[in-house]
mmCIF file of C-alpha atoms in Angstrom:
data_model
loop_
_atom_site.group_PDB
_atom_site.id
_atom_site.type_symbol
_atom_site.label_atom_id
_atom_site.label_comp_id
_atom_site.label_asym_id
_atom_site.label_seq_id
_atom_site.Cartn_x
_atom_site.Cartn_y
_atom_site.Cartn_z
ATOM 1 C CA MET A 1 1.479 -30.345 -3.265
ATOM 2 C CA THR A 2 -1.935 -31.936 -2.846
ATOM 3 C CA ALA A 3 -5.144 -30.650 -4.365
ATOM 4 C CA GLU A 4 -6.591 -30.070 -0.912
ATOM 5 C CA GLN A 5 -4.042 -27.419 0.045
ATOM 6 C CA LEU A 6 -5.276 -23.879 -0.462
ATOM 7 C CA ILE A 7 -3.020 -21.675 -2.536
ATOM 8 C CA SER A 8 -3.833 -18.070 -1.725
ATOM 9 C CA PHE A 9 -3.116 -15.157 -4.032
ATOM 10 C CA ALA A 10 -5.536 -13.121 -1.897
ATOM 11 C CA ARG A 11 -3.552 -11.681 1.004
ATOM 12 C CA GLY A 12 -0.944 -8.935 0.734
ATOM 13 C CA ALA A 13 1.291 -10.273 3.488
ATOM 14 C CA PRO A 14 4.768 -11.846 3.500
ATOM 15 C CA SER A 15 5.080 -15.589 3.951
ATOM 16 C CA LEU A 16 6.682 -16.619 7.237
ATOM 17 C CA ASP A 17 9.874 -17.840 5.562
ATOM 18 C CA ILE A 18 10.850 -14.246 4.654
ATOM 19 C CA VAL A 19 10.081 -12.701 8.071
ATOM 20 C CA ASP A 20 13.203 -12.221 10.241
ATOM 21 C CA VAL A 21 11.783 -13.856 13.356
ATOM 22 C CA GLU A 22 15.176 -14.259 15.029
ATOM 23 C CA GLY A 23 16.048 -10.622 14.350
ATOM 24 C CA LEU A 24 12.745 -9.490 15.839
ATOM 25 C CA LYS A 25 13.245 -11.641 18.936
ATOM 26 C CA ALA A 26 16.682 -10.113 19.466
ATOM 27 C CA ALA A 27 15.302 -6.605 18.871
ATOM 28 C CA ALA A 28 12.636 -7.210 21.514
ATOM 29 C CA VAL A 29 15.259 -8.180 24.093
ATOM 30 C CA ARG A 30 17.334 -5.085 23.261
ATOM 31 C CA ALA A 31 14.238 -2.867 23.492
ATOM 32 C CA PHE A 32 13.392 -4.043 27.012
ATOM 33 C CA ASP A 33 17.027 -3.871 28.098
ATOM 34 C CA ALA A 34 17.557 -0.360 26.698
ATOM 35 C CA ASP A 35 14.367 1.346 27.869
ATOM 36 C CA PRO A 36 12.183 -0.747 30.185
ATOM 37 C CA GLY A 37 10.513 2.283 31.727
ATOM 38 C CA GLY A 38 9.775 3.973 28.413
ATOM 39 C CA ILE A 39 8.241 1.029 26.622
ATOM 40 C CA THR A 40 6.123 -0.258 29.499
ATOM 41 C CA ALA A 41 4.556 3.169 30.147
ATOM 42 C CA TYR A 42 1.707 4.846 28.302
ATOM 43 C CA GLY A 43 3.911 7.075 26.178
ATOM 44 C CA THR A 44 2.479 9.931 24.107
ATOM 45 C CA SER A 45 0.245 10.086 21.073
ATOM 46 C CA VAL A 46 3.098 11.020 18.710
ATOM 47 C CA GLY A 47 4.638 7.578 19.164
ATOM 48 C CA TYR A 48 7.848 6.150 20.636
ATOM 49 C CA PRO A 49 10.255 9.124 20.566
ATOM 50 C CA PRO A 50 13.419 7.299 19.358
ATOM 51 C CA LEU A 51 11.497 5.709 16.452
ATOM 52 C CA ARG A 52 9.853 9.021 15.666
ATOM 53 C CA LYS A 53 13.315 10.582 15.353
ATOM 54 C CA TRP A 54 14.594 7.692 13.193
ATOM 55 C CA ILE A 55 11.666 8.209 10.787
ATOM 56 C CA ALA A 56 12.229 11.986 10.737
ATOM 57 C CA ASP A 57 15.901 11.451 9.882
ATOM 58 C CA LYS A 58 14.991 8.922 7.169
ATOM 59 C CA HIS A 59 12.769 11.494 5.463
ATOM 60 C CA GLY A 60 14.899 14.552 6.209
ATOM 61 C CA VAL A 61 12.204 16.342 8.222
ATOM 62 C CA SER A 62 11.890 17.655 11.770
ATOM 63 C CA VAL A 63 10.442 15.360 14.429
ATOM 64 C CA ASN A 64 7.356 17.545 14.864
ATOM 65 C CA GLN A 65 6.354 16.544 11.324
ATOM 66 C CA VAL A 66 6.051 12.850 12.269
ATOM 67 C CA LEU A 67 3.247 10.893 13.948
ATOM 68 C CA VAL A 68 3.806 7.168 14.578
ATOM 69 C CA THR A 69 0.596 5.126 14.568
ATOM 70 C CA ASN A 70 -0.778 1.626 15.014
ATOM 71 C CA GLY A 71 -0.265 0.664 11.366
ATOM 72 C CA SER A 72 -0.655 2.819 8.264
ATOM 73 C CA LEU A 73 -4.391 2.146 8.089
ATOM 74 C CA GLN A 74 -4.739 4.102 11.297
ATOM 75 C CA ALA A 75 -2.589 6.846 9.802
ATOM 76 C CA ASP A 76 -5.010 6.891 6.837
ATOM 77 C CA ALA A 77 -7.995 7.030 9.151
ATOM 78 C CA PHE A 78 -6.556 9.920 11.160
ATOM 79 C CA LEU A 79 -5.918 11.962 8.018
ATOM 80 C CA PHE A 80 -9.288 11.169 6.435
ATOM 81 C CA ASP A 81 -11.048 12.027 9.672
ATOM 82 C CA TYR A 82 -9.168 15.315 9.879
ATOM 83 C CA LEU A 83 -9.669 16.459 6.266
ATOM 84 C CA VAL A 84 -12.796 14.768 4.894
ATOM 85 C CA GLY A 85 -16.367 15.363 5.969
ATOM 86 C CA PRO A 86 -19.758 14.505 4.441
ATOM 87 C CA GLY A 87 -20.001 15.813 0.891
ATOM 88 C CA ASP A 88 -16.310 16.717 0.575
ATOM 89 C CA ALA A 89 -14.744 15.832 -2.774
ATOM 90 C CA VAL A 90 -11.872 13.333 -2.744
ATOM 91 C CA VAL A 91 -9.817 12.005 -5.657
ATOM 92 C CA VAL A 92 -8.728 8.361 -5.742
ATOM 93 C CA GLU A 93 -7.044 6.181 -8.318
ATOM 94 C CA ARG A 94 -9.176 3.777 -10.353
ATOM 95 C CA PRO A 95 -8.648 1.046 -9.140
ATOM 96 C CA THR A 96 -7.503 1.720 -5.580
ATOM 97 C CA TYR A 97 -7.119 -0.034 -2.239
ATOM 98 C CA ASP A 98 -10.500 -1.365 -1.135
ATOM 99 C CA ARG A 99 -10.208 -0.078 2.457
ATOM 100 C CA THR A 100 -9.504 3.422 1.142
ATOM 101 C CA LEU A 101 -12.863 3.342 -0.628
ATOM 102 C CA LEU A 102 -14.546 1.943 2.486
ATOM 103 C CA ASN A 103 -13.077 4.573 4.813
ATOM 104 C CA LEU A 104 -13.907 7.487 2.509
ATOM 105 C CA ARG A 105 -17.443 6.219 1.964
ATOM 106 C CA ASN A 106 -17.924 5.881 5.720
ATOM 107 C CA ARG A 107 -17.020 9.553 6.077
ATOM 108 C CA GLY A 108 -19.526 10.568 3.428
ATOM 109 C CA GLY A 109 -16.868 11.729 0.971
ATOM 110 C CA GLU A 110 -17.792 12.444 -2.640
ATOM 111 C CA ILE A 111 -15.369 10.103 -4.401
ATOM 112 C CA HIS A 112 -13.961 10.935 -7.846
ATOM 113 C CA ALA A 113 -12.053 7.986 -9.312
ATOM 114 C CA VAL A 114 -9.424 8.916 -11.922
ATOM 115 C CA THR A 115 -8.065 6.387 -14.414
ATOM 116 C CA LEU A 116 -4.855 4.592 -13.511
ATOM 117 C CA GLN A 117 -2.439 4.110 -16.415
ATOM 118 C CA PRO A 118 0.744 1.982 -16.592
ATOM 119 C CA ASP A 119 2.730 5.019 -15.354
ATOM 120 C CA GLY A 120 0.271 6.061 -12.663
ATOM 121 C CA ILE A 121 -2.821 8.247 -12.344
ATOM 122 C CA ASP A 122 -3.968 10.067 -15.494
ATOM 123 C CA THR A 123 -2.981 13.631 -14.585
ATOM 124 C CA ASP A 124 -4.619 15.031 -17.735
ATOM 125 C CA GLU A 125 -7.934 13.510 -16.692
ATOM 126 C CA LEU A 126 -7.423 14.898 -13.195
ATOM 127 C CA ARG A 127 -6.745 18.391 -14.554
ATOM 128 C CA LYS A 128 -9.962 18.248 -16.583
ATOM 129 C CA LEU A 129 -11.853 17.210 -13.462
ATOM 130 C CA LEU A 130 -10.404 20.172 -11.573
ATOM 131 C CA GLU A 131 -11.128 22.548 -14.452
ATOM 132 C CA SER A 132 -14.751 21.359 -14.389
ATOM 133 C CA GLY A 133 -15.078 22.892 -10.920
ATOM 134 C CA VAL A 134 -14.428 19.921 -8.611
ATOM 135 C CA ARG A 135 -12.410 21.052 -5.574
ATOM 136 C CA PRO A 136 -11.109 18.021 -3.675
ATOM 137 C CA LYS A 137 -9.875 18.131 -0.109
ATOM 138 C CA LEU A 138 -7.304 15.507 -0.974
ATOM 139 C CA ALA A 139 -6.059 13.141 -3.657
ATOM 140 C CA HIS A 140 -5.157 9.682 -2.387
ATOM 141 C CA ILE A 141 -2.185 8.348 -4.354
ATOM 142 C CA ILE A 142 -0.263 5.070 -3.929
ATOM 143 C CA PRO A 143 2.826 6.021 -5.947
ATOM 144 C CA ASN A 144 4.965 2.888 -5.863
ATOM 145 C CA TYR A 145 3.832 -0.623 -6.876
ATOM 146 C CA GLN A 146 0.246 0.407 -6.367
ATOM 147 C CA ASN A 147 -2.293 -1.751 -4.554
ATOM 148 C CA PRO A 148 -4.002 -3.362 -6.420
ATOM 149 C CA ALA A 149 -2.564 -2.544 -9.863
ATOM 150 C CA GLY A 150 1.171 -2.859 -9.168
ATOM 151 C CA VAL A 151 2.060 0.220 -11.263
ATOM 152 C CA THR A 152 4.462 3.047 -10.359
ATOM 153 C CA LEU A 153 3.889 6.784 -10.737
ATOM 154 C CA SER A 154 6.328 8.350 -13.204
ATOM 155 C CA MET A 155 8.527 11.295 -12.317
ATOM 156 C CA ALA A 156 6.664 13.552 -14.771
ATOM 157 C CA LYS A 157 3.352 12.706 -13.116
ATOM 158 C CA ARG A 158 4.753 13.254 -9.623
ATOM 159 C CA GLU A 159 5.720 16.772 -10.683
ATOM 160 C CA ALA A 160 2.366 17.323 -12.419
ATOM 161 C CA LEU A 161 0.467 16.267 -9.285
ATOM 162 C CA LEU A 162 2.457 18.679 -7.132
ATOM 163 C CA GLN A 163 1.692 21.516 -9.548
ATOM 164 C CA LEU A 164 -2.025 20.679 -9.579
ATOM 165 C CA ALA A 165 -2.191 20.412 -5.781
ATOM 166 C CA THR A 166 -0.523 23.795 -5.393
ATOM 167 C CA GLU A 167 -2.694 25.417 -8.062
ATOM 168 C CA TYR A 168 -6.002 23.975 -6.843
ATOM 169 C CA GLU A 169 -5.131 23.867 -3.134
ATOM 170 C CA PHE A 170 -5.704 20.247 -2.229
ATOM 171 C CA THR A 171 -3.606 17.812 -0.184
ATOM 172 C CA ILE A 172 -1.748 14.970 -1.875
ATOM 173 C CA PHE A 173 -1.952 11.946 0.397
ATOM 174 C CA GLU A 174 1.125 9.961 -0.624
ATOM 175 C CA ASP A 175 0.298 6.493 0.698
ATOM 176 C CA ASP A 176 3.598 4.672 0.243
ATOM 177 C CA PRO A 177 3.971 1.387 2.164
ATOM 178 C CA TYR A 178 5.612 -0.532 -0.705
ATOM 179 C CA VAL A 179 8.369 1.932 -1.664
ATOM 180 C CA ASP A 180 11.283 -0.105 -0.287
ATOM 181 C CA ILE A 181 10.183 -3.350 -1.959
ATOM 182 C CA ARG A 182 11.731 -2.535 -5.350
ATOM 183 C CA PHE A 183 13.225 -5.459 -7.219
ATOM 184 C CA ARG A 184 13.907 -3.815 -10.586
ATOM 185 C CA GLY A 185 13.880 -0.368 -12.203
ATOM 186 C CA GLU A 186 15.012 2.967 -10.804
ATOM 187 C CA ALA A 187 13.733 4.393 -7.538
ATOM 188 C CA GLN A 188 11.727 7.620 -7.864
ATOM 189 C CA PRO A 189 11.924 10.433 -5.301
ATOM 190 C CA SER A 190 8.918 10.730 -3.022
ATOM 191 C CA MET A 191 6.515 13.590 -3.608
ATOM 192 C CA LEU A 192 7.187 14.519 0.016
ATOM 193 C CA SER A 193 10.844 15.143 -0.834
ATOM 194 C CA LEU A 194 9.864 17.216 -3.905
ATOM 195 C CA ASP A 195 7.198 19.260 -2.091
ATOM 196 C CA GLU A 196 8.075 22.936 -1.660
ATOM 197 C CA THR A 197 4.630 24.262 -0.699
ATOM 198 C CA GLY A 198 3.444 21.894 2.040
ATOM 199 C CA VAL A 199 0.770 20.111 -0.005
ATOM 200 C CA VAL A 200 1.947 16.524 0.670
ATOM 201 C CA VAL A 201 1.150 14.273 3.606
ATOM 202 C CA HIS A 202 3.129 11.039 3.405
ATOM 203 C CA ALA A 203 2.238 7.728 5.036
ATOM 204 C CA SER A 204 4.148 4.491 5.235
ATOM 205 C CA SER A 205 4.420 1.356 7.301
ATOM 206 C CA PHE A 206 6.774 -1.308 8.598
ATOM 207 C CA THR A 207 4.221 -3.987 7.670
ATOM 208 C CA LYS A 208 5.868 -4.825 4.343
ATOM 209 C CA THR A 209 9.488 -4.488 5.487
ATOM 210 C CA VAL A 210 9.371 -5.989 9.009
ATOM 211 C CA CYS A 211 6.093 -7.894 9.428
ATOM 212 C CA PRO A 212 2.361 -7.123 9.611
ATOM 213 C CA GLY A 213 2.078 -8.152 13.256
ATOM 214 C CA VAL A 214 4.029 -5.177 14.588
ATOM 215 C CA ARG A 215 1.231 -2.791 13.431
ATOM 216 C CA VAL A 216 3.517 0.238 13.156
ATOM 217 C CA GLY A 217 2.902 2.938 10.567
ATOM 218 C CA TYR A 218 3.344 6.686 10.393
ATOM 219 C CA LEU A 219 2.359 10.041 8.916
ATOM 220 C CA VAL A 220 4.766 12.772 7.798
ATOM 221 C CA GLY A 221 3.357 16.195 6.994
ATOM 222 C CA PRO A 222 3.248 19.882 7.882
ATOM 223 C CA ALA A 223 3.855 20.358 11.612
ATOM 224 C CA PRO A 224 0.525 22.142 12.332
ATOM 225 C CA LEU A 225 -1.475 19.316 10.739
ATOM 226 C CA ILE A 226 0.525 16.628 12.564
ATOM 227 C CA GLY A 227 0.077 18.535 15.829
ATOM 228 C CA ASP A 228 -3.686 18.738 15.397
ATOM 229 C CA ILE A 229 -3.966 15.036 14.594
ATOM 230 C CA ALA A 230 -1.754 14.202 17.589
ATOM 231 C CA LYS A 231 -4.232 16.002 19.867
ATOM 232 C CA ARG A 232 -7.053 13.891 18.449
ATOM 233 C CA ALA A 233 -4.961 10.763 18.928
ATOM 234 C CA THR A 234 -4.383 11.672 22.575
ATOM 235 C CA ASN A 235 -8.127 11.873 23.126
ATOM 236 C CA LEU A 236 -8.640 8.590 21.299
ATOM 237 C CA TYR A 237 -6.103 6.295 22.952
ATOM 238 C CA ILE A 238 -3.452 8.307 24.905
ATOM 239 C CA SER A 239 -0.680 6.584 22.951
ATOM 240 C CA PRO A 240 -0.087 3.854 20.376
ATOM 241 C CA GLY A 241 1.718 0.622 21.293
ATOM 242 C CA MET A 242 5.113 1.520 22.746
ATOM 243 C CA VAL A 243 6.381 -2.067 22.911
ATOM 244 C CA ALA A 244 5.878 -2.734 19.205
ATOM 245 C CA GLN A 245 7.354 0.636 18.229
ATOM 246 C CA ALA A 246 10.408 0.119 20.452
ATOM 247 C CA ILE A 247 11.020 -3.297 18.884
ATOM 248 C CA VAL A 248 10.793 -1.758 15.407
ATOM 249 C CA HIS A 249 13.197 0.994 16.493
ATOM 250 C CA GLN A 250 15.784 -1.539 17.630
ATOM 251 C CA PHE A 251 15.259 -3.530 14.429
ATOM 252 C CA CYS A 252 15.930 -0.360 12.409
ATOM 253 C CA VAL A 253 18.939 1.086 14.248
ATOM 254 C CA SER A 254 20.719 -2.284 14.254
ATOM 255 C CA GLY A 255 20.573 -2.468 10.459
ATOM 256 C CA ASP A 256 18.386 -5.582 10.606
ATOM 257 C CA ILE A 257 15.730 -3.758 8.596
ATOM 258 C CA ASP A 258 18.114 -3.340 5.668
ATOM 259 C CA ARG A 259 18.874 -7.053 5.619
ATOM 260 C CA SER A 260 15.155 -7.823 5.967
ATOM 261 C CA ILE A 261 14.331 -5.598 2.998
ATOM 262 C CA GLU A 262 16.949 -7.336 0.848
ATOM 263 C CA THR A 263 15.502 -10.734 1.780
ATOM 264 C CA VAL A 264 11.954 -9.639 0.959
ATOM 265 C CA LYS A 265 12.993 -7.956 -2.312
ATOM 266 C CA ALA A 266 14.873 -11.024 -3.542
ATOM 267 C CA ALA A 267 12.031 -13.399 -2.694
ATOM 268 C CA LEU A 268 9.248 -11.239 -4.108
ATOM 269 C CA GLY A 269 11.198 -10.393 -7.249
ATOM 270 C CA GLU A 270 11.551 -14.085 -7.993
ATOM 271 C CA ARG A 271 7.897 -14.759 -7.200
ATOM 272 C CA ALA A 272 6.657 -11.919 -9.410
ATOM 273 C CA GLY A 273 8.698 -13.189 -12.339
ATOM 274 C CA VAL A 274 7.515 -16.783 -11.929
ATOM 275 C CA LEU A 275 3.889 -15.611 -11.622
ATOM 276 C CA ALA A 276 4.084 -13.479 -14.778
ATOM 277 C CA ALA A 277 5.676 -16.311 -16.771
ATOM 278 C CA ALA A 278 3.087 -18.826 -15.561
ATOM 279 C CA LEU A 279 0.185 -16.516 -16.436
ATOM 280 C CA ARG A 280 1.514 -15.988 -19.957
ATOM 281 C CA GLU A 281 1.955 -19.727 -20.416
ATOM 282 C CA HIS A 282 -1.319 -20.990 -18.976
ATOM 283 C CA ILE A 283 -3.965 -18.278 -19.511
ATOM 284 C CA PRO A 284 -4.220 -17.156 -23.148
ATOM 285 C CA GLY A 285 -5.411 -13.576 -23.608
ATOM 286 C CA VAL A 286 -4.591 -12.425 -20.060
ATOM 287 C CA ARG A 287 -3.288 -8.828 -19.843
ATOM 288 C CA PHE A 288 -1.200 -7.245 -17.095
ATOM 289 C CA THR A 289 1.581 -4.777 -16.299
ATOM 290 C CA GLU A 290 4.441 -6.652 -14.667
ATOM 291 C CA PRO A 291 5.349 -4.755 -11.461
ATOM 292 C CA ASP A 292 8.813 -3.438 -10.578
ATOM 293 C CA GLY A 293 8.202 -4.066 -6.892
ATOM 294 C CA GLY A 294 5.607 -4.522 -4.196
ATOM 295 C CA TYR A 295 3.185 -7.339 -3.537
ATOM 296 C CA PHE A 296 0.550 -7.305 -6.290
ATOM 297 C CA LEU A 297 -0.170 -8.054 -9.922
ATOM 298 C CA TRP A 298 -3.462 -6.960 -11.538
ATOM 299 C CA ILE A 299 -4.759 -9.050 -14.403
ATOM 300 C CA GLU A 300 -7.419 -8.367 -17.010
ATOM 301 C CA LEU A 301 -9.076 -11.552 -18.218
ATOM 302 C CA PRO A 302 -10.534 -11.956 -21.722
ATOM 303 C CA ASP A 303 -13.845 -10.141 -22.221
ATOM 304 C CA ASP A 304 -15.831 -13.387 -22.256
ATOM 305 C CA VAL A 305 -14.608 -14.312 -18.754
ATOM 306 C CA ARG A 306 -16.286 -12.788 -15.694
ATOM 307 C CA ALA A 307 -14.202 -12.436 -12.547
ATOM 308 C CA ASP A 308 -17.162 -13.358 -10.318
ATOM 309 C CA ASP A 309 -17.398 -16.734 -12.041
ATOM 310 C CA VAL A 310 -13.641 -17.301 -11.920
ATOM 311 C CA PHE A 311 -13.555 -16.374 -8.220
ATOM 312 C CA THR A 312 -16.031 -19.161 -7.442
ATOM 313 C CA ALA A 313 -14.496 -21.709 -9.796
ATOM 314 C CA ALA A 314 -11.011 -20.986 -8.453
ATOM 315 C CA ALA A 315 -12.176 -21.445 -4.857
ATOM 316 C CA GLU A 316 -13.594 -24.834 -5.830
ATOM 317 C CA ARG A 317 -10.119 -25.747 -7.108
ATOM 318 C CA GLY A 318 -8.296 -24.549 -3.987
ATOM 319 C CA VAL A 319 -7.133 -21.131 -5.195
ATOM 320 C CA ALA A 320 -8.002 -17.836 -3.497
ATOM 321 C CA VAL A 321 -7.980 -14.578 -5.484
ATOM 322 C CA VAL A 322 -9.571 -11.134 -5.059
ATOM 323 C CA LYS A 323 -12.093 -9.758 -7.549
ATOM 324 C CA GLY A 324 -11.176 -6.544 -9.302
ATOM 325 C CA SER A 325 -14.589 -5.067 -8.575
ATOM 326 C CA ASP A 326 -13.604 -4.857 -4.879
ATOM 327 C CA PHE A 327 -11.210 -2.034 -5.771
ATOM 328 C CA LEU A 328 -13.582 0.055 -7.881
ATOM 329 C CA LEU A 329 -16.794 1.997 -7.428
ATOM 330 C CA GLU A 330 -17.945 0.426 -10.689
ATOM 331 C CA GLY A 331 -16.375 -1.895 -13.247
ATOM 332 C CA GLY A 332 -13.650 -4.492 -12.825
ATOM 333 C CA GLU A 333 -15.902 -7.338 -13.930
ATOM 334 C CA HIS A 334 -13.039 -9.023 -15.815
ATOM 335 C CA ALA A 335 -10.161 -8.236 -13.431
ATOM 336 C CA LEU A 336 -8.443 -10.001 -10.552
ATOM 337 C CA ARG A 337 -5.778 -8.952 -8.064
ATOM 338 C CA LEU A 338 -3.111 -11.557 -7.413
ATOM 339 C CA ALA A 339 -0.819 -11.129 -4.398
ATOM 340 C CA PHE A 340 2.480 -12.973 -4.860
ATOM 341 C CA SER A 341 3.888 -12.113 -1.423
ATOM 342 C CA ALA A 342 2.567 -15.060 0.566
ATOM 343 C CA VAL A 343 3.058 -17.841 -2.003
ATOM 344 C CA THR A 344 6.336 -19.673 -2.407
ATOM 345 C CA VAL A 345 7.748 -20.314 -5.868
ATOM 346 C CA ASP A 346 6.737 -23.990 -5.824
ATOM 347 C CA GLN A 347 3.116 -22.976 -5.137
ATOM 348 C CA ILE A 348 2.854 -20.367 -7.893
ATOM 349 C CA GLU A 349 2.962 -22.672 -10.920
ATOM 350 C CA GLU A 350 0.352 -25.002 -9.418
ATOM 351 C CA GLY A 351 -1.783 -22.055 -8.355
ATOM 352 C CA VAL A 352 -1.802 -20.597 -11.865
ATOM 353 C CA ARG A 353 -2.615 -24.033 -13.343
ATOM 354 C CA ARG A 354 -5.650 -24.204 -11.069
ATOM 355 C CA LEU A 355 -6.620 -20.643 -11.965
ATOM 356 C CA ALA A 356 -6.296 -21.495 -15.662
ATOM 357 C CA ALA A 357 -8.546 -24.508 -15.135
ATOM 358 C CA ALA A 358 -11.083 -22.233 -13.446
ATOM 359 C CA VAL A 359 -10.974 -19.813 -16.386
ATOM 360 C CA GLN A 360 -11.405 -22.689 -18.824
ATOM 361 C CA ALA A 361 -14.328 -24.068 -16.801
ATOM 362 C CA VAL A 362 -16.288 -20.795 -16.796
ATOM 363 C CA ARG A 363 -15.728 -20.419 -20.530
ATOM 364 C CA GLY A 364 -17.349 -23.790 -21.031
#
């Protein structure tokens, strides 16, 4: 590997070598053969009906609880637009996904960031916030292999969140695109599956298990809420992309998605382990929680190292990272998010060496 080649830990996307291109090509042919009229027409705002049913069956819900969208970001936007207006209180994790902060700010939401611990959001801190009189419309939670921190919400905290949402009457937005990318540890049940009072709206995506280019995500929630959002979607665009959703449907019903997930899990598990080992070896004083799945690892640099300086010095050395401050309303001056999904194993060691050189350079 030459010094000129960029090594990017910045983008949460799979590298091409772990995308099942041949499987997707075959799924596209089957989709057009099986339903040429259905996938070339406008469709309806709830999404491609066979995929909608497959998702409903996967989650054990009725089809009228599912809305299939153009990616999970659009699912997020629909829900935020429906529930959050100017001045409405919203709870987020600290840190959280940068586009979540952007979208909520754009809607004028009053954002309350609650500390993220190694086992997920601090539910004691959240309870104190609620007891102080804050009444959020929703709490945005990324329960599995969180973006950007990589941590997973414990079972005890899943149950505590459900109790708080029921008691204080807010919606839990379970934003869960990484759930299937688990390469160690035990799987936890979704809050959707544990919900007995209708307080959870669940979102996920095929971006991390199929490929980002299909732009297929979905919402699962109470039927009245899904119905209302579907009406808004009709007014917005008539229907999402039927071709992409039909291809994903064929990819799923054939079992190709299960093989794709195994490929992605094996590759990312190896990459996460190599990245963690390289960080420990080359950057003294770095702190992180090694993830059990997903795409991301969040690192805290020593207190005398500023992430802004490292970001610039790393770029000069051909390494792209994302500053921790991008995922926080305030703070994160010593943190970086590293995505290990798009870097191959042979790139990781060299990338961390360059990052270590950047850290050393800014320390003088």
